[in-house]
Amino acid sequence: MLRFSKSKTIATMAIIIIGLLLAVPSAMSPEQRKAYLASVPSWVPSWLVPSRAIVLGLDLQGGSHVLLQVDEADLVRGQITLMRDDVRRVLRDTRVASQNGIQTIQRGVQIRVPNAADRERLMPRLRELAQPTGNAVLGQTGNASMVINETPDGAISLTLTDAGINERVRRAVDQSIEVVRRRIDATGTTEPSIQRQGADRVLVQVPGLQDPQQLKALLGETGNLEFRLLAQAGATDVDMLPMQEAGDQRVPVERRVIAEGGDLTDAQAAFDPQTHQPIVNFRFNIRGAQRFGQATTENLGRQLAIVLDNRVISAPTIQSPITGGSGQISGSFTVEQVNNLAVLLRSGALPAKLTIVEERTVGPGLGRDSIEAGKMATYVAGIFVIIFMFATYGVFGLIANIALLVHVGLIFGLMSVLEATLTLPGIAGIVLTIGTAVDSNVLIYERIREEVKAGRSIVSGVQAGFDRAFATIVDSNSTMAIAAVILFFLGSGPVRGFAVVFILGILTTVITAVTLTRMMIALWYQWTRPKVLPF
């Protein structure tokens, strides 16, 4: 019999009402949404109040589009510096002296060890530095990170290979994506799109951010923080670095690093309670706290150089030992600079410098045009589908149309909860689901018509139509879901936006086209007791 219990009716209606209420904030403007949230009584729990709205993508609300490229030359310079340090360590461990020190050559370093016995002890340790890239086998020149050449006169050169550089660039891009994501997320921006493009580029799209300068300020800094000491007179192992407080005049800074940005556990923008100037409060981990405390204890009265990307941003005098594992960075900073600096320190350093090769600001005008065009397409598609279903199936078509409207509302409700990004392809996905959502109703109604023509009663025919069409509906929606999932995981950007909407549309179809439609038909039959089908 065609039955729909009270408990099942209540559960279905509750799910639908909750889903539609979740979509309400998305139908409001930002000002209306703010006023709506402010009007909610304070005693109402926040989780009971729908507050999340659908996030519009870059193509709908505008924003900033930046294409970054890993600076290979900067990356190679960093690798050569690390290579010099490794060779210096090997020379020290093997107690072998280089005749002319460690010389920098193109894409590598060179040392000279005339003594054959010294070279025999040294070479095995140097070969350990030539790590293979990927799954390569050590010893294959084309796959090693570096090659080592030895001449009869004792000159030993270590040179980076193309394979080693390419592998390092690949890893730098992967690491950069994570660092860039942490930096942008820290600004509170919703749903940025950050993805690899090509071998050495990162594409960043931030919807709603109309000021690309703020984005460039965050992404243009490597964020490599070091705590060193300003060098005293007569010191030799120093670097000449520009100092911000001295108009970028170069000052001598010891090369020895006391602590690094990797030793920080937190960094927050604040104001100095005495001077009311913007500062950054930071906190070290155990290792950094110990090293920092020891250094400040042993160097009272000296200036501590706080170096960010090889530039001294502040050089306070050590007045007393700092052993608590925390401190502050002060200087001639604006509030915006302090906020950006705190974000840089929290997110960590980029593995290499990123250069901006393309920047574009998408204005909101394009978004308004796209939204209006998408709305028009949705309205036209919906109207034609509604007319067709009503003209073809009468009352049953009207029921299918009500289910269709609920179906679209539930899609928006789910997108609001997930804070999913709605893009122009996503609007196309909604238009497509409007057409595909009634496919299930068509299958059910045609099956009901066949069962009644075969001699069944209306009640028996409706029951059989729903039961026998359900397997077909599940099969057809499953195949579409598989395609949508593949699009989501293998696609990117607009393709994923389309896939998200389509997946949500498939999920809501089961609720609206089957459960809700069946409930309304059951109620209609109980009220009218018809003798023949209305179509």
Coordinates of C-alpha atoms in Angstrom, one line a residue:
M1 CA 0.0 0.0 0.0
L2 CA 1.0 3.6 -0.6
R3 CA 1.9 4.6 3.0
F4 CA 4.0 7.3 4.5
S5 CA 4.2 7.2 8.3
K6 CA 4.0 10.3 10.5
S7 CA 7.5 9.9 11.8
K8 CA 8.9 9.6 8.3
T9 CA 6.9 12.7 7.2
I10 CA 8.2 14.7 10.1
A11 CA 11.8 13.6 9.6
T12 CA 11.6 14.5 5.8
M13 CA 10.0 17.9 6.5
A14 CA 12.6 18.6 9.2
I15 CA 15.5 17.9 6.9
I16 CA 14.0 20.0 4.2
I17 CA 13.2 23.0 6.5
I18 CA 16.7 22.9 8.0
G19 CA 18.3 22.7 4.6
L20 CA 16.3 25.7 3.3
L21 CA 17.0 27.7 6.5
L22 CA 20.7 27.2 5.9
A23 CA 20.4 28.7 2.5
V24 CA 18.8 31.9 3.9
P25 CA 22.0 33.8 4.7
S26 CA 23.2 33.3 1.1
A27 CA 20.1 35.1 -0.2
M28 CA 21.0 38.2 1.9
S29 CA 23.4 41.0 1.1
P30 CA 26.4 41.4 3.5
E31 CA 24.6 44.3 5.2
Q32 CA 21.4 42.4 5.6
R33 CA 23.3 39.4 6.9
K34 CA 25.1 41.5 9.5
A35 CA 21.8 43.1 10.7
Y36 CA 20.2 39.6 10.8
L37 CA 22.9 38.2 13.0
A38 CA 22.9 41.3 15.3
S39 CA 19.1 40.8 15.8
V40 CA 19.5 37.3 17.1
P41 CA 19.0 37.3 20.9
S42 CA 22.2 36.6 22.9
W43 CA 20.6 33.6 24.7
V44 CA 20.2 31.7 21.4
P45 CA 23.2 29.3 20.9
S46 CA 25.3 30.3 17.9
W47 CA 25.1 26.8 16.4
L48 CA 21.3 27.2 16.1
V49 CA 21.6 30.3 13.9
P50 CA 22.3 29.8 10.2
S51 CA 25.1 32.3 9.5
R52 CA 27.3 30.8 6.8
A53 CA 26.9 32.0 3.3
I54 CA 28.1 30.7 -0.1
V55 CA 31.4 32.1 -1.1
L56 CA 31.5 33.7 -4.6
G57 CA 34.5 32.8 -6.7
L58 CA 37.0 35.1 -8.4
D59 CA 34.9 35.1 -11.6
L60 CA 31.8 36.3 -9.7
Q61 CA 32.9 38.8 -7.1
G62 CA 36.3 39.8 -8.5
G63 CA 39.6 39.7 -6.6
S64 CA 43.3 39.3 -7.2
H65 CA 45.1 36.9 -9.5
V66 CA 48.8 36.5 -9.1
L67 CA 51.2 34.1 -10.9
L68 CA 54.4 33.4 -9.0
Q69 CA 57.6 31.8 -10.2
V70 CA 60.3 30.1 -8.2
D71 CA 63.5 32.1 -8.6
E72 CA 65.8 29.3 -9.8
A73 CA 68.9 31.5 -9.6
D74 CA 68.1 32.3 -6.0
L75 CA 67.5 28.6 -5.3
V76 CA 70.8 27.6 -6.9
R77 CA 72.6 30.2 -4.8
G78 CA 71.1 28.8 -1.7
Q79 CA 72.1 25.3 -2.7
I80 CA 75.7 26.4 -3.3
T81 CA 75.7 28.0 0.1
L82 CA 74.6 24.7 1.7
M83 CA 77.1 22.9 -0.4
R84 CA 79.9 25.1 0.9
D85 CA 78.8 24.4 4.5
D86 CA 78.7 20.7 3.8
V87 CA 82.2 20.7 2.3
R88 CA 83.5 22.8 5.1
R89 CA 82.1 20.3 7.6
V90 CA 83.6 17.3 5.7
L91 CA 87.0 19.0 5.6
R92 CA 86.8 19.6 9.3
D93 CA 85.7 16.1 10.1
T94 CA 88.4 14.4 8.0
R95 CA 91.1 17.0 9.2
V96 CA 92.0 17.8 5.6
A97 CA 92.9 21.4 4.6
S98 CA 92.1 22.9 1.2
Q99 CA 95.0 24.8 -0.4
N100 CA 93.0 27.9 -1.4
G101 CA 90.0 27.5 0.8
I102 CA 86.6 26.8 -0.8
Q103 CA 86.1 28.6 -4.1
T104 CA 82.7 29.2 -5.7
I105 CA 82.4 28.2 -9.3
Q106 CA 79.4 28.1 -11.7
R107 CA 76.7 26.0 -10.1
G108 CA 79.1 24.6 -7.5
V109 CA 82.2 24.9 -5.4
Q110 CA 85.8 23.8 -5.8
I111 CA 88.6 22.8 -3.4
R112 CA 92.2 21.9 -4.0
V113 CA 93.9 19.0 -2.1
P114 CA 97.3 18.2 -3.6
N115 CA 98.1 15.3 -1.2
A116 CA 96.9 12.0 -2.6
A117 CA 96.4 10.4 0.8
D118 CA 94.2 13.3 2.0
R119 CA 92.1 13.0 -1.2
E120 CA 91.7 9.3 -0.6
R121 CA 90.2 10.0 2.9
L122 CA 88.2 12.9 1.6
M123 CA 86.5 11.6 -1.5
P124 CA 84.3 8.9 0.1
R125 CA 82.8 11.5 2.4
L126 CA 82.2 14.0 -0.5
R127 CA 80.5 11.3 -2.6
E128 CA 78.0 10.9 0.3
L129 CA 76.8 14.5 -0.5
A130 CA 75.8 13.5 -4.0
Q131 CA 72.4 12.2 -3.0
P132 CA 70.2 10.7 -5.8
T133 CA 67.0 12.5 -6.8
G134 CA 63.7 10.7 -6.7
N135 CA 64.1 7.0 -7.1
A136 CA 67.4 7.2 -8.9
V137 CA 70.3 4.9 -8.2
L138 CA 73.4 6.5 -6.6
G139 CA 76.2 6.5 -9.0
Q140 CA 74.2 7.4 -12.1
T141 CA 75.4 10.8 -13.1
G142 CA 72.2 11.9 -14.8
N143 CA 70.1 11.3 -11.6
A144 CA 72.5 12.5 -8.9
S145 CA 71.9 15.8 -7.2
M146 CA 75.5 16.8 -7.9
V147 CA 78.6 15.5 -9.8
I148 CA 82.1 15.4 -8.3
N149 CA 85.1 15.8 -10.7
E150 CA 88.7 15.2 -9.6
T151 CA 91.8 16.3 -11.6
P152 CA 95.4 15.0 -11.3
D153 CA 96.6 18.2 -9.7
G154 CA 94.2 17.8 -6.8
A155 CA 91.4 20.1 -7.8
I156 CA 88.0 18.7 -6.7
S157 CA 84.8 20.3 -8.0
L158 CA 81.2 19.7 -6.9
T159 CA 78.6 20.8 -9.4
L160 CA 74.8 20.7 -9.2
T161 CA 73.2 18.7 -12.0
D162 CA 70.1 19.6 -14.0
A163 CA 68.3 16.7 -12.4
G164 CA 69.2 17.9 -8.9
I165 CA 68.1 21.5 -9.7
N166 CA 64.8 20.3 -11.3
E167 CA 64.0 18.1 -8.3
R168 CA 64.8 21.0 -5.9
V169 CA 62.6 23.3 -7.9
R170 CA 59.8 20.8 -7.8
R171 CA 60.0 20.4 -4.0
A172 CA 60.3 24.2 -3.6
V173 CA 57.0 24.7 -5.5
D174 CA 55.3 22.1 -3.3
Q175 CA 56.6 23.7 -0.1
S176 CA 55.8 27.2 -1.4
I177 CA 52.1 26.2 -2.0
E178 CA 51.8 25.2 1.6
V179 CA 53.5 28.3 3.0
V180 CA 51.5 30.6 0.7
R181 CA 48.3 28.9 1.8
R182 CA 49.2 29.5 5.5
R183 CA 50.0 33.1 4.9
I184 CA 46.8 33.9 3.0
D185 CA 44.6 31.9 5.4
A186 CA 46.1 33.9 8.3
T187 CA 44.6 37.1 6.7
G188 CA 41.1 35.7 7.1
T189 CA 40.5 35.4 3.3
T190 CA 38.0 32.8 2.4
E191 CA 38.5 30.0 -0.2
P192 CA 41.7 31.2 -2.0
S193 CA 42.7 29.0 -4.9
I194 CA 46.4 28.1 -4.8
Q195 CA 47.8 25.6 -7.3
R196 CA 50.8 24.5 -9.2
Q197 CA 51.1 25.7 -12.8
G198 CA 53.8 24.2 -14.9
A199 CA 57.1 23.0 -13.4
D200 CA 58.1 26.1 -11.4
R201 CA 55.0 28.4 -11.0
V202 CA 52.3 28.8 -8.4
L203 CA 48.9 30.4 -9.3
V204 CA 47.2 32.3 -6.5
Q205 CA 43.6 33.6 -6.9
V206 CA 42.0 35.4 -3.9
P207 CA 38.3 36.2 -4.4
G208 CA 37.2 39.5 -2.8
L209 CA 40.7 40.9 -2.4
Q210 CA 40.7 44.1 -4.6
D211 CA 44.1 45.3 -3.3
P212 CA 46.8 43.2 -4.9
Q213 CA 49.5 45.2 -3.1
Q214 CA 48.5 43.5 0.2
L215 CA 48.9 40.1 -1.4
K216 CA 52.2 41.1 -3.0
A217 CA 53.5 42.3 0.4
L218 CA 52.8 38.8 1.8
L219 CA 54.1 36.8 -1.0
G220 CA 57.0 38.9 -2.0
E221 CA 58.9 38.2 1.2
T222 CA 60.8 34.9 1.7
G223 CA 60.2 35.2 5.4
N224 CA 63.6 33.8 6.4
L225 CA 64.1 35.1 10.0
E226 CA 67.4 35.0 11.8
F227 CA 68.6 36.3 15.2
R228 CA 72.3 37.3 15.1
L229 CA 74.6 39.8 16.8
L230 CA 75.9 43.0 15.3
A231 CA 79.7 42.4 14.8
Q232 CA 82.2 44.2 17.0
A233 CA 85.2 46.0 15.6
G234 CA 87.9 43.7 14.2
A235 CA 85.5 40.8 13.6
T236 CA 86.2 38.9 10.4
D237 CA 83.4 36.3 9.9
V238 CA 80.7 38.9 9.1
D239 CA 78.1 39.8 6.5
M240 CA 77.4 43.4 5.5
L241 CA 73.6 43.7 5.6
P242 CA 71.3 46.8 5.1
M243 CA 69.7 48.1 8.2
Q244 CA 66.2 49.4 8.1
E245 CA 66.6 51.9 11.0
A246 CA 69.7 53.3 9.4
G247 CA 68.2 54.1 6.0
D248 CA 69.4 50.8 4.6
Q249 CA 73.0 51.6 5.4
R250 CA 75.0 48.4 5.5
V251 CA 76.2 47.3 8.9
P252 CA 78.4 44.3 9.9
V253 CA 76.5 41.3 11.3
E254 CA 78.0 38.1 12.6
R255 CA 77.4 35.1 10.4
R256 CA 76.7 32.9 13.5
V257 CA 72.9 32.4 13.8
I258 CA 71.6 32.3 17.4
A259 CA 68.0 31.3 16.5
E260 CA 65.9 31.0 13.3
G261 CA 62.3 31.5 12.3
G262 CA 61.9 27.7 12.5
D263 CA 62.4 27.9 16.2
L264 CA 59.3 30.1 16.7
T265 CA 56.1 28.6 17.9
D266 CA 54.0 31.8 17.7
A267 CA 54.1 35.4 16.5
Q268 CA 51.3 38.0 17.1
A269 CA 50.9 41.7 16.3
A270 CA 50.5 43.9 19.4
F271 CA 51.2 47.4 20.8
D272 CA 53.9 48.2 23.2
P273 CA 52.2 49.2 26.5
Q274 CA 54.8 52.0 27.1
T275 CA 55.4 53.6 23.7
H276 CA 52.1 52.5 22.1
Q277 CA 54.0 51.6 19.0
P278 CA 53.1 48.5 16.9
I279 CA 55.3 45.5 17.7
V280 CA 55.4 41.7 17.2
N281 CA 55.4 39.4 20.2
F282 CA 57.1 36.1 19.6
R283 CA 57.6 32.8 21.4
F284 CA 60.4 30.2 20.9
N285 CA 60.2 26.4 21.2
I286 CA 62.5 24.7 23.8
R287 CA 65.5 24.5 21.5
G288 CA 65.2 28.2 20.4
A289 CA 64.5 29.4 24.0
Q290 CA 67.7 27.7 25.3
R291 CA 69.9 29.0 22.5
F292 CA 68.4 32.5 22.8
G293 CA 68.6 32.6 26.5
Q294 CA 72.3 31.5 26.5
A295 CA 73.2 34.1 23.8
T296 CA 71.5 37.0 25.6
T297 CA 73.1 36.0 28.9
E298 CA 76.6 35.9 27.4
N299 CA 76.3 39.1 25.3
L300 CA 74.8 41.8 27.7
G301 CA 75.1 45.3 26.3
R302 CA 75.5 44.1 22.7
Q303 CA 73.0 44.8 19.9
L304 CA 70.9 41.9 18.7
A305 CA 70.3 41.9 15.0
I306 CA 66.9 40.7 13.9
V307 CA 67.4 39.8 10.2
L308 CA 64.5 39.1 7.8
D309 CA 65.5 38.1 4.3
N310 CA 69.1 39.4 4.7
R311 CA 67.9 42.8 6.0
V312 CA 68.2 44.0 9.6
I313 CA 64.7 45.1 10.5
S314 CA 65.6 45.9 14.2
A315 CA 68.7 45.9 16.4
P316 CA 67.8 46.3 20.0
T317 CA 70.4 46.3 22.8
I318 CA 70.4 43.3 25.1
Q319 CA 69.7 44.9 28.5
S320 CA 69.2 41.7 30.4
P321 CA 69.1 37.9 29.8
I322 CA 66.0 36.8 28.0
T323 CA 65.4 33.3 29.3
G324 CA 61.7 33.1 29.3
G325 CA 61.5 31.9 25.6
S326 CA 59.6 35.0 24.4
G327 CA 60.4 38.5 23.2
Q328 CA 59.3 41.2 20.9
I329 CA 60.3 42.8 17.7
S330 CA 60.0 46.6 17.6
G331 CA 61.1 49.3 15.1
S332 CA 59.7 51.9 12.8
F333 CA 56.7 49.8 11.7
T334 CA 53.2 50.6 10.7
V335 CA 50.3 48.6 11.9
E336 CA 50.0 46.9 8.4
Q337 CA 53.7 46.1 8.4
V338 CA 53.5 44.5 11.9
N339 CA 50.5 42.4 10.8
N340 CA 52.2 41.2 7.7
L341 CA 55.4 40.4 9.7
A342 CA 53.5 38.4 12.2
V343 CA 51.9 36.4 9.4
L344 CA 55.3 35.8 7.7
L345 CA 56.8 34.5 11.0
R346 CA 53.8 32.3 11.8
S347 CA 53.6 30.7 8.4
G348 CA 57.3 30.0 8.1
A349 CA 59.9 30.8 5.4
L350 CA 59.5 30.1 1.7
P351 CA 62.1 27.6 0.4
A352 CA 63.1 30.1 -2.3
K353 CA 62.3 33.6 -3.5
L354 CA 59.0 33.9 -5.5
T355 CA 58.9 36.5 -8.3
I356 CA 55.6 37.8 -9.6
V357 CA 55.4 37.2 -13.4
E358 CA 51.7 38.1 -13.8
E359 CA 49.3 40.0 -11.7
R360 CA 45.7 40.9 -12.5
T361 CA 42.8 42.5 -10.6
V362 CA 39.4 41.2 -11.6
G363 CA 36.8 43.9 -11.0
P364 CA 33.4 43.2 -9.6
G365 CA 31.7 44.4 -12.8
L366 CA 32.5 41.1 -14.5
G367 CA 31.1 39.3 -11.5
R368 CA 27.8 41.2 -11.6
D369 CA 27.4 40.5 -15.3
S370 CA 28.2 36.8 -14.8
I371 CA 25.7 36.6 -11.9
E372 CA 22.9 38.2 -13.9
A373 CA 23.6 36.0 -16.9
G374 CA 23.6 32.9 -14.6
K375 CA 20.4 34.0 -12.9
M376 CA 18.7 34.5 -16.3
A377 CA 19.9 31.1 -17.5
T378 CA 18.6 29.5 -14.3
Y379 CA 15.2 31.2 -14.5
V380 CA 14.7 30.3 -18.1
A381 CA 15.7 26.7 -17.6
G382 CA 13.5 26.4 -14.5
I383 CA 10.5 27.9 -16.2
F384 CA 10.7 25.7 -19.2
V385 CA 11.2 22.6 -17.1
I386 CA 8.3 23.6 -14.8
I387 CA 6.0 24.2 -17.8
F388 CA 7.0 20.9 -19.5
M389 CA 6.4 18.8 -16.3
F390 CA 3.0 20.4 -15.5
A391 CA 1.8 20.1 -19.1
T392 CA 2.9 16.4 -19.3
Y393 CA 2.0 15.0 -15.9
G394 CA -0.6 17.4 -14.5
V395 CA -0.8 17.2 -10.7
F396 CA 2.1 14.8 -10.6
G397 CA 4.1 17.4 -12.6
L398 CA 3.2 20.1 -10.1
I399 CA 4.5 17.9 -7.3
A400 CA 7.7 17.3 -9.3
N401 CA 8.1 21.1 -9.7
I402 CA 7.7 21.7 -6.0
A403 CA 10.4 19.1 -5.4
L404 CA 12.6 20.8 -7.9
L405 CA 12.4 24.1 -6.1
V406 CA 13.3 22.4 -2.8
H407 CA 16.1 20.6 -4.6
V408 CA 17.7 23.9 -5.7
G409 CA 17.2 25.3 -2.2
L410 CA 18.9 22.3 -0.6
I411 CA 21.9 22.7 -2.9
F412 CA 22.4 26.3 -1.7
G413 CA 21.9 25.2 1.9
L414 CA 24.6 22.5 1.6
M415 CA 27.0 24.9 -0.1
S416 CA 26.4 27.4 2.7
V417 CA 27.2 24.9 5.4
L418 CA 30.4 23.8 3.5
E419 CA 31.3 27.4 2.7
A420 CA 31.8 26.1 -0.8
T421 CA 32.9 28.5 -3.6
L422 CA 30.3 29.2 -6.2
T423 CA 31.9 30.0 -9.6
L424 CA 30.4 30.6 -13.0
P425 CA 30.8 26.9 -13.9
G426 CA 29.0 26.2 -10.6
I427 CA 26.1 28.2 -11.8
A428 CA 26.2 26.0 -15.0
G429 CA 26.1 23.0 -12.7
I430 CA 23.0 24.3 -11.0
V431 CA 21.3 24.8 -14.4
L432 CA 22.2 21.3 -15.4
T433 CA 20.9 19.8 -12.2
I434 CA 17.6 21.5 -12.8
G435 CA 17.2 19.4 -15.9
T436 CA 18.6 16.2 -14.5
A437 CA 16.7 16.4 -11.2
V438 CA 13.3 15.8 -12.9
D439 CA 14.8 12.8 -14.8
S440 CA 14.1 10.7 -11.7
N441 CA 10.5 11.9 -11.7
V442 CA 10.0 11.1 -15.3
L443 CA 11.3 7.6 -14.8
I444 CA 9.0 7.1 -11.8
Y445 CA 5.9 8.5 -13.6
E446 CA 6.4 6.6 -16.8
R447 CA 6.8 3.4 -14.7
I448 CA 3.6 4.2 -12.8
R449 CA 1.8 4.7 -16.2
E450 CA 3.0 1.3 -17.4
E451 CA 1.9 -0.4 -14.2
V452 CA -1.6 1.1 -14.3
K453 CA -2.0 0.2 -18.0
A454 CA -1.1 -3.3 -17.2
G455 CA -4.1 -3.5 -14.9
R456 CA -2.9 -2.5 -11.5
S457 CA -4.9 -0.1 -9.3
I458 CA -3.6 3.5 -8.8
V459 CA -2.3 2.7 -5.3
S460 CA -0.5 -0.5 -6.5
G461 CA 0.8 1.2 -9.6
V462 CA 2.2 4.1 -7.7
Q463 CA 3.8 1.8 -5.2
A464 CA 5.3 -0.4 -8.0
G465 CA 6.4 2.6 -10.0
F466 CA 8.5 4.0 -7.1
D467 CA 9.9 0.6 -6.1
R468 CA 10.9 -0.6 -9.5
A469 CA 12.3 2.8 -10.7
F470 CA 14.4 3.3 -7.6
A471 CA 17.1 0.8 -8.8
T472 CA 17.4 2.6 -12.2
I473 CA 17.6 6.0 -10.4
V474 CA 20.4 4.8 -8.2
D475 CA 22.3 3.4 -11.1
S476 CA 22.0 6.5 -13.2
N477 CA 22.9 8.8 -10.4
S478 CA 25.8 6.6 -9.4
T479 CA 27.4 6.8 -12.8
M480 CA 27.0 10.6 -12.8
A481 CA 28.5 10.8 -9.3
I482 CA 31.5 8.8 -10.4
A483 CA 32.2 11.2 -13.2
A484 CA 31.7 14.2 -10.9
V485 CA 34.1 12.8 -8.3
I486 CA 36.7 12.2 -10.9
L487 CA 36.3 15.8 -12.1
F488 CA 36.7 17.0 -8.5
F489 CA 39.9 15.1 -7.8
L490 CA 41.6 15.5 -11.2
G491 CA 40.2 18.9 -12.2
S492 CA 41.2 22.2 -10.8
G493 CA 39.7 25.7 -10.4
P494 CA 36.4 26.1 -12.3
V495 CA 36.2 22.4 -13.1
R496 CA 36.2 21.5 -9.4
G497 CA 33.6 24.2 -8.8
F498 CA 31.3 22.6 -11.3
A499 CA 31.9 19.1 -9.8
V500 CA 31.1 20.3 -6.3
V501 CA 27.7 21.7 -7.3
F502 CA 26.9 18.6 -9.4
I503 CA 27.8 16.2 -6.6
L504 CA 25.5 18.1 -4.2
G505 CA 22.8 18.1 -6.8
I506 CA 23.0 14.3 -7.1
L507 CA 22.8 13.9 -3.3
T508 CA 19.7 16.2 -3.0
T509 CA 18.0 14.4 -5.9
V510 CA 17.5 11.3 -3.7
I511 CA 15.7 13.4 -1.1
T512 CA 13.5 15.5 -3.4
A513 CA 12.8 13.4 -6.5
V514 CA 12.2 10.2 -4.5
T515 CA 11.4 10.7 -0.9
L516 CA 9.7 14.2 -1.0
T517 CA 7.8 13.4 -4.2
R518 CA 6.6 10.0 -2.8
M519 CA 5.4 11.8 0.4
M520 CA 3.5 14.4 -1.5
I521 CA 1.8 11.9 -3.8
A522 CA 0.8 9.8 -0.7
L523 CA -0.7 12.8 0.9
W524 CA -2.5 13.8 -2.3
Y525 CA -4.0 10.3 -2.6
Q526 CA -5.2 10.3 0.9
W527 CA -6.9 13.6 0.4
T528 CA -8.5 13.1 -3.0
R529 CA -8.9 9.3 -3.5
P530 CA -8.8 9.5 -7.3
K531 CA -10.2 6.8 -9.5
V532 CA -7.8 7.4 -12.5
L533 CA -4.3 8.8 -12.9
P534 CA -4.2 12.5 -13.5
F535 CA -2.0 12.1 -16.6

